[in-house]
CSV table of C-alpha atoms in Angstrom, one decimal:
chain,number,residue,atom,x,y,z
A,1,ASN,CA,-39.7,17.0,38.6
A,2,ALA,CA,-38.3,15.5,41.9
A,3,GLY,CA,-38.3,11.9,40.6
A,4,VAL,CA,-38.0,9.6,43.5
A,5,THR,CA,-37.7,11.3,47.1
A,6,GLN,CA,-36.7,9.4,50.0
A,7,THR,CA,-36.6,10.5,53.6
A,8,PRO,CA,-34.3,10.8,55.8
A,9,LYS,CA,-30.9,10.5,54.2
A,10,PHE,CA,-29.1,9.5,57.1
A,11,GLN,CA,-30.2,7.9,60.3
A,12,VAL,CA,-28.5,6.2,63.4
A,13,LEU,CA,-30.8,3.7,65.5
A,14,LYS,CA,-30.2,1.9,68.4
A,15,THR,CA,-31.0,-2.0,68.6
A,16,GLY,CA,-34.5,-2.5,69.0
A,17,GLN,CA,-35.7,1.1,68.0
A,18,SER,CA,-38.5,1.2,65.1
A,19,MET,CA,-38.5,3.6,62.6
A,20,THR,CA,-40.0,4.2,58.8
A,21,LEU,CA,-38.2,4.8,55.9
A,22,GLN,CA,-40.4,7.2,53.6
A,23,CYS,CA,-40.7,7.1,49.7
A,24,ALA,CA,-42.4,8.9,47.3
A,25,GLN,CA,-42.5,9.7,43.4
A,26,ASP,CA,-44.0,12.0,41.5
A,27,MET,CA,-43.9,10.2,37.8
A,28,ASN,CA,-47.0,8.3,38.2
A,29,HIS,CA,-45.3,5.1,37.9
A,30,ASN,CA,-47.2,1.9,39.1
A,31,SER,CA,-44.5,-0.2,40.6
A,32,MET,CA,-42.0,0.7,43.5
A,33,TYR,CA,-39.6,-1.1,45.1
A,34,TRP,CA,-37.2,-1.2,48.2
A,35,TYR,CA,-33.6,-2.4,48.1
A,36,ARG,CA,-30.8,-2.9,50.3
A,37,GLN,CA,-27.1,-2.4,49.2
A,38,ASP,CA,-24.2,-3.9,51.2
A,39,PRO,CA,-20.6,-3.7,50.3
A,40,GLY,CA,-19.7,-6.3,48.2
A,41,MET,CA,-23.4,-7.7,47.8
A,42,GLY,CA,-25.0,-5.8,45.0
A,43,LEU,CA,-28.5,-4.6,45.5
A,44,ARG,CA,-31.0,-7.1,47.0
A,45,LEU,CA,-34.8,-6.7,46.8
A,46,ILE,CA,-36.7,-6.2,49.9
A,47,TYR,CA,-40.0,-5.7,49.1
A,48,TYR,CA,-42.0,-4.3,46.0
A,49,SER,CA,-45.3,-3.2,45.1
A,50,ALA,CA,-46.4,-3.7,41.5
A,51,SER,CA,-49.3,-1.8,41.6
A,52,GLU,CA,-51.5,0.5,44.3
A,53,GLY,CA,-52.9,-1.8,46.8
A,54,THR,CA,-50.5,-4.6,46.4
A,55,THR,CA,-47.0,-5.7,48.2
A,56,ASP,CA,-44.9,-8.7,47.8
A,57,LYS,CA,-41.9,-10.0,49.2
A,58,GLY,CA,-38.5,-9.8,47.7
A,59,GLU,CA,-35.4,-11.7,48.5
A,60,VAL,CA,-34.5,-10.4,51.8
A,61,PRO,CA,-37.8,-9.5,53.9
A,62,ASN,CA,-37.4,-10.7,57.2
A,63,GLY,CA,-37.4,-8.1,59.7
A,64,TYR,CA,-39.2,-5.5,57.4
A,65,ASN,CA,-42.6,-4.4,56.5
A,66,VAL,CA,-44.1,-2.2,53.9
A,67,SER,CA,-47.1,0.1,53.3
A,68,ARG,CA,-48.2,1.2,49.7
A,69,LEU,CA,-50.1,4.3,51.3
A,70,ASN,CA,-51.2,5.4,47.7
A,71,LYS,CA,-50.0,5.4,44.1
A,72,ARG,CA,-47.2,8.0,45.0
A,73,GLU,CA,-45.8,6.6,48.4
A,74,PHE,CA,-44.2,3.3,49.3
A,75,SER,CA,-42.7,3.3,53.3
A,76,LEU,CA,-40.5,0.7,54.6
A,77,ARG,CA,-40.6,-0.1,58.4
A,78,LEU,CA,-38.2,-1.5,60.5
A,79,GLU,CA,-40.1,-2.9,63.9
A,80,SER,CA,-37.0,-3.9,65.9
A,81,ALA,CA,-33.9,-2.7,64.4
A,82,ALA,CA,-30.8,-5.1,64.5
A,83,PRO,CA,-27.1,-4.2,63.6
A,84,SER,CA,-27.4,-6.7,60.5
A,85,GLN,CA,-29.9,-4.2,58.9
A,86,THR,CA,-27.1,-1.5,58.8
A,87,SER,CA,-26.9,-1.0,55.2
A,88,VAL,CA,-27.9,1.7,52.4
A,89,TYR,CA,-31.4,1.4,51.6
A,90,PHE,CA,-32.7,2.9,47.9
A,91,CYS,CA,-36.4,3.2,47.2
A,92,ALA,CA,-37.1,2.8,43.1
A,93,SER,CA,-40.1,2.9,40.7
A,94,SER,CA,-41.0,1.8,37.2
A,95,GLU,CA,-43.9,2.8,35.0
A,96,THR,CA,-45.1,-0.9,34.7
A,97,PHE,CA,-44.2,-3.9,36.7
A,98,GLN,CA,-41.6,-5.6,34.5
A,99,GLY,CA,-39.4,-6.1,37.7
A,100,GLN,CA,-36.6,-3.4,36.7
A,101,PRO,CA,-36.3,-0.4,38.5
A,102,GLN,CA,-36.1,2.7,36.3
A,103,HIS,CA,-35.6,5.5,38.9
A,104,PHE,CA,-33.9,5.3,42.2
A,105,GLY,CA,-34.2,7.6,45.2
A,106,ASP,CA,-30.9,9.2,46.6
A,107,GLY,CA,-30.9,6.3,49.3
A,108,THR,CA,-30.9,6.3,53.1
A,109,ARG,CA,-27.8,5.5,55.1
A,110,LEU,CA,-29.0,3.4,58.2
A,111,SER,CA,-26.5,2.5,60.8
A,112,ILE,CA,-28.0,0.4,63.9
A,113,LEU,CA,-25.6,0.7,67.0
B,1,GLY,CA,-33.6,-19.0,42.1
B,2,GLU,CA,-31.2,-16.7,39.4
B,3,ASN,CA,-27.7,-16.2,40.6
B,4,VAL,CA,-25.7,-13.5,38.6
B,5,GLU,CA,-22.0,-13.4,39.0
B,6,GLN,CA,-20.1,-10.5,37.8
B,7,HIS,CA,-16.3,-10.0,36.8
B,8,PRO,CA,-14.0,-8.3,37.6
B,9,SER,CA,-15.0,-6.7,40.7
B,10,THR,CA,-12.2,-4.2,40.1
B,11,LEU,CA,-11.1,-2.9,36.6
B,12,SER,CA,-8.4,-0.2,35.8
B,13,VAL,CA,-8.3,1.4,32.1
B,14,GLN,CA,-6.2,3.9,30.6
B,15,GLU,CA,-8.6,6.9,29.4
B,16,GLY,CA,-9.4,6.4,25.7
B,17,ASP,CA,-9.2,2.5,26.0
B,18,SER,CA,-12.0,0.2,26.1
B,19,ALA,CA,-13.5,-1.6,29.2
B,20,VAL,CA,-15.4,-4.9,29.3
B,21,ILE,CA,-17.5,-6.4,32.1
B,22,LYS,CA,-18.9,-9.7,32.1
B,23,CYS,CA,-21.8,-11.7,33.8
B,24,THR,CA,-23.1,-15.0,33.8
B,25,TYR,CA,-26.6,-16.0,34.9
B,26,SER,CA,-28.1,-19.5,36.1
B,27,ASP,CA,-31.8,-19.4,34.7
B,28,SER,CA,-32.3,-20.3,31.2
B,29,ALA,CA,-35.7,-18.5,31.6
B,30,SER,CA,-34.3,-15.0,31.9
B,31,ASN,CA,-35.2,-12.7,29.5
B,32,TYR,CA,-34.3,-9.3,30.4
B,33,PHE,CA,-30.6,-7.8,31.2
B,34,PRO,CA,-30.1,-4.4,32.4
B,35,TRP,CA,-26.8,-2.5,33.5
B,36,TYR,CA,-26.8,0.3,36.3
B,37,LYS,CA,-24.0,2.8,36.8
B,38,GLN,CA,-23.5,3.9,40.3
B,39,GLU,CA,-21.1,6.8,41.0
B,40,LEU,CA,-19.6,7.0,44.5
B,41,GLY,CA,-22.4,8.2,47.0
B,42,LYS,CA,-25.0,8.6,44.5
B,43,ARG,CA,-28.1,6.7,43.4
B,44,PRO,CA,-27.9,3.6,40.8
B,45,GLN,CA,-28.7,5.0,37.3
B,46,LEU,CA,-29.8,2.4,34.5
B,47,ILE,CA,-27.6,3.2,31.4
B,48,ILE,CA,-28.5,0.6,28.9
B,49,ASP,CA,-30.8,-2.9,28.8
B,50,ILE,CA,-31.4,-5.7,26.5
B,51,ARG,CA,-33.5,-8.5,26.0
B,52,SER,CA,-33.3,-12.0,25.2
B,53,ASN,CA,-34.7,-11.7,21.7
B,54,VAL,CA,-31.8,-9.0,20.5
B,55,GLY,CA,-28.1,-10.4,20.7
B,56,GLU,CA,-26.4,-6.8,20.8
B,57,LYS,CA,-27.7,-3.2,21.5
B,58,LYS,CA,-25.7,0.0,21.2
B,59,ASP,CA,-25.7,3.3,22.4
B,60,GLN,CA,-23.0,5.7,21.8
B,61,ARG,CA,-19.9,4.6,23.6
B,62,ILE,CA,-21.5,1.7,25.5
B,63,ALA,CA,-22.7,-1.5,24.1
B,64,VAL,CA,-24.2,-5.0,25.6
B,65,THR,CA,-24.0,-8.0,24.0
B,66,LEU,CA,-25.8,-11.4,25.2
B,67,ASN,CA,-25.1,-15.1,24.5
B,68,LYS,CA,-28.2,-17.3,25.6
B,69,THR,CA,-26.6,-20.4,24.9
B,70,ALA,CA,-23.8,-19.8,27.0
B,71,LYS,CA,-25.9,-17.7,29.3
B,72,HIS,CA,-23.5,-14.7,29.8
B,73,PHE,CA,-23.8,-10.9,28.7
B,74,SER,CA,-21.2,-8.1,28.7
B,75,LEU,CA,-20.8,-4.4,28.9
B,76,HIS,CA,-18.3,-2.8,26.7
B,77,ILE,CA,-17.4,1.0,26.9
B,78,THR,CA,-15.4,2.3,24.3
B,79,GLU,CA,-13.0,5.5,24.4
B,80,THR,CA,-13.4,5.6,28.2
B,81,GLN,CA,-13.4,9.1,29.5
B,82,PRO,CA,-12.9,9.8,33.4
B,83,GLU,CA,-16.6,10.4,33.9
B,84,ASP,CA,-17.0,6.9,33.3
B,85,SER,CA,-15.2,6.0,36.6
B,86,ALA,CA,-18.3,4.3,38.7
B,87,VAL,CA,-19.6,1.1,40.3
B,88,TYR,CA,-21.4,-0.7,37.2
B,89,PHE,CA,-23.8,-3.3,38.2
B,90,CYS,CA,-25.5,-6.1,35.9
B,91,ALA,CA,-28.7,-7.9,36.4
B,92,ALA,CA,-31.2,-10.3,35.2
B,93,MET,CA,-34.8,-11.0,35.5
B,94,GLY,CA,-36.9,-13.9,34.6
B,95,ASN,CA,-40.4,-14.3,33.7
B,96,PHE,CA,-43.7,-16.0,34.3
B,97,GLY,CA,-44.1,-15.0,37.6
B,98,ASN,CA,-40.6,-14.6,38.6
B,99,GLU,CA,-40.4,-11.1,37.2
B,100,LYS,CA,-37.7,-9.9,39.6
B,101,LEU,CA,-34.2,-8.6,39.2
B,102,THR,CA,-31.1,-10.5,40.5
B,103,PHE,CA,-28.2,-8.3,40.9
B,104,GLY,CA,-24.5,-8.9,40.0
B,105,THR,CA,-22.1,-7.8,43.0
B,106,GLY,CA,-20.7,-4.9,41.0
B,107,THR,CA,-17.7,-3.8,39.2
B,108,ARG,CA,-15.7,-0.8,40.2
B,109,LEU,CA,-14.0,0.9,37.1
B,110,THR,CA,-11.4,3.4,37.2
B,111,ILE,CA,-10.4,5.8,34.1
B,112,ILE,CA,-6.5,6.4,34.4
B,113,PRO,CA,-6.2,10.0,33.1
């Protein structure tokens, strides 16, 4: 089992460019999450999907959009990247929605110049 | 919303000694408290959790205690080993429509051989 797979692992963007971070899980989990991790600030929830077909804002949703494409996949899109979005992004999943991510992906290290 | 404070931010412990990391939370309705371990450059991993109807939970060398009255919870690691070196995050989750985790800012634990 691969668990939670994120692509890409690294990306450098210029300010104003757009991109989509991909996430897929093979554990048949219902809930999926996107977090960002910045130095000294822990993990902050961007968006989550409690179940297939639903998405909701987390703590820091501004500048992002998400799509729950199917039960396996949950993508995060930056429409117009800004330097403040430089961060490490983690996708996570859990069997049911109780707010706690059980399994994380390896992360995407994103730099915005 | 929930606010979680974590102390200390860094902790160095001699191998074989015990380590204690403390967190306080603000929302008295919070009822789920997980702890995550993140090794350098790796994904966070759920290592132990506790719910509000339990005061203490143990899993081999790690234990978590919860004091609901004082709104604080702690992670205890006994007989520390070099592989315990990592950043540890606490988190808290509410209920009744607020089932999202709020993370602490992390504790960098270093085990000195």
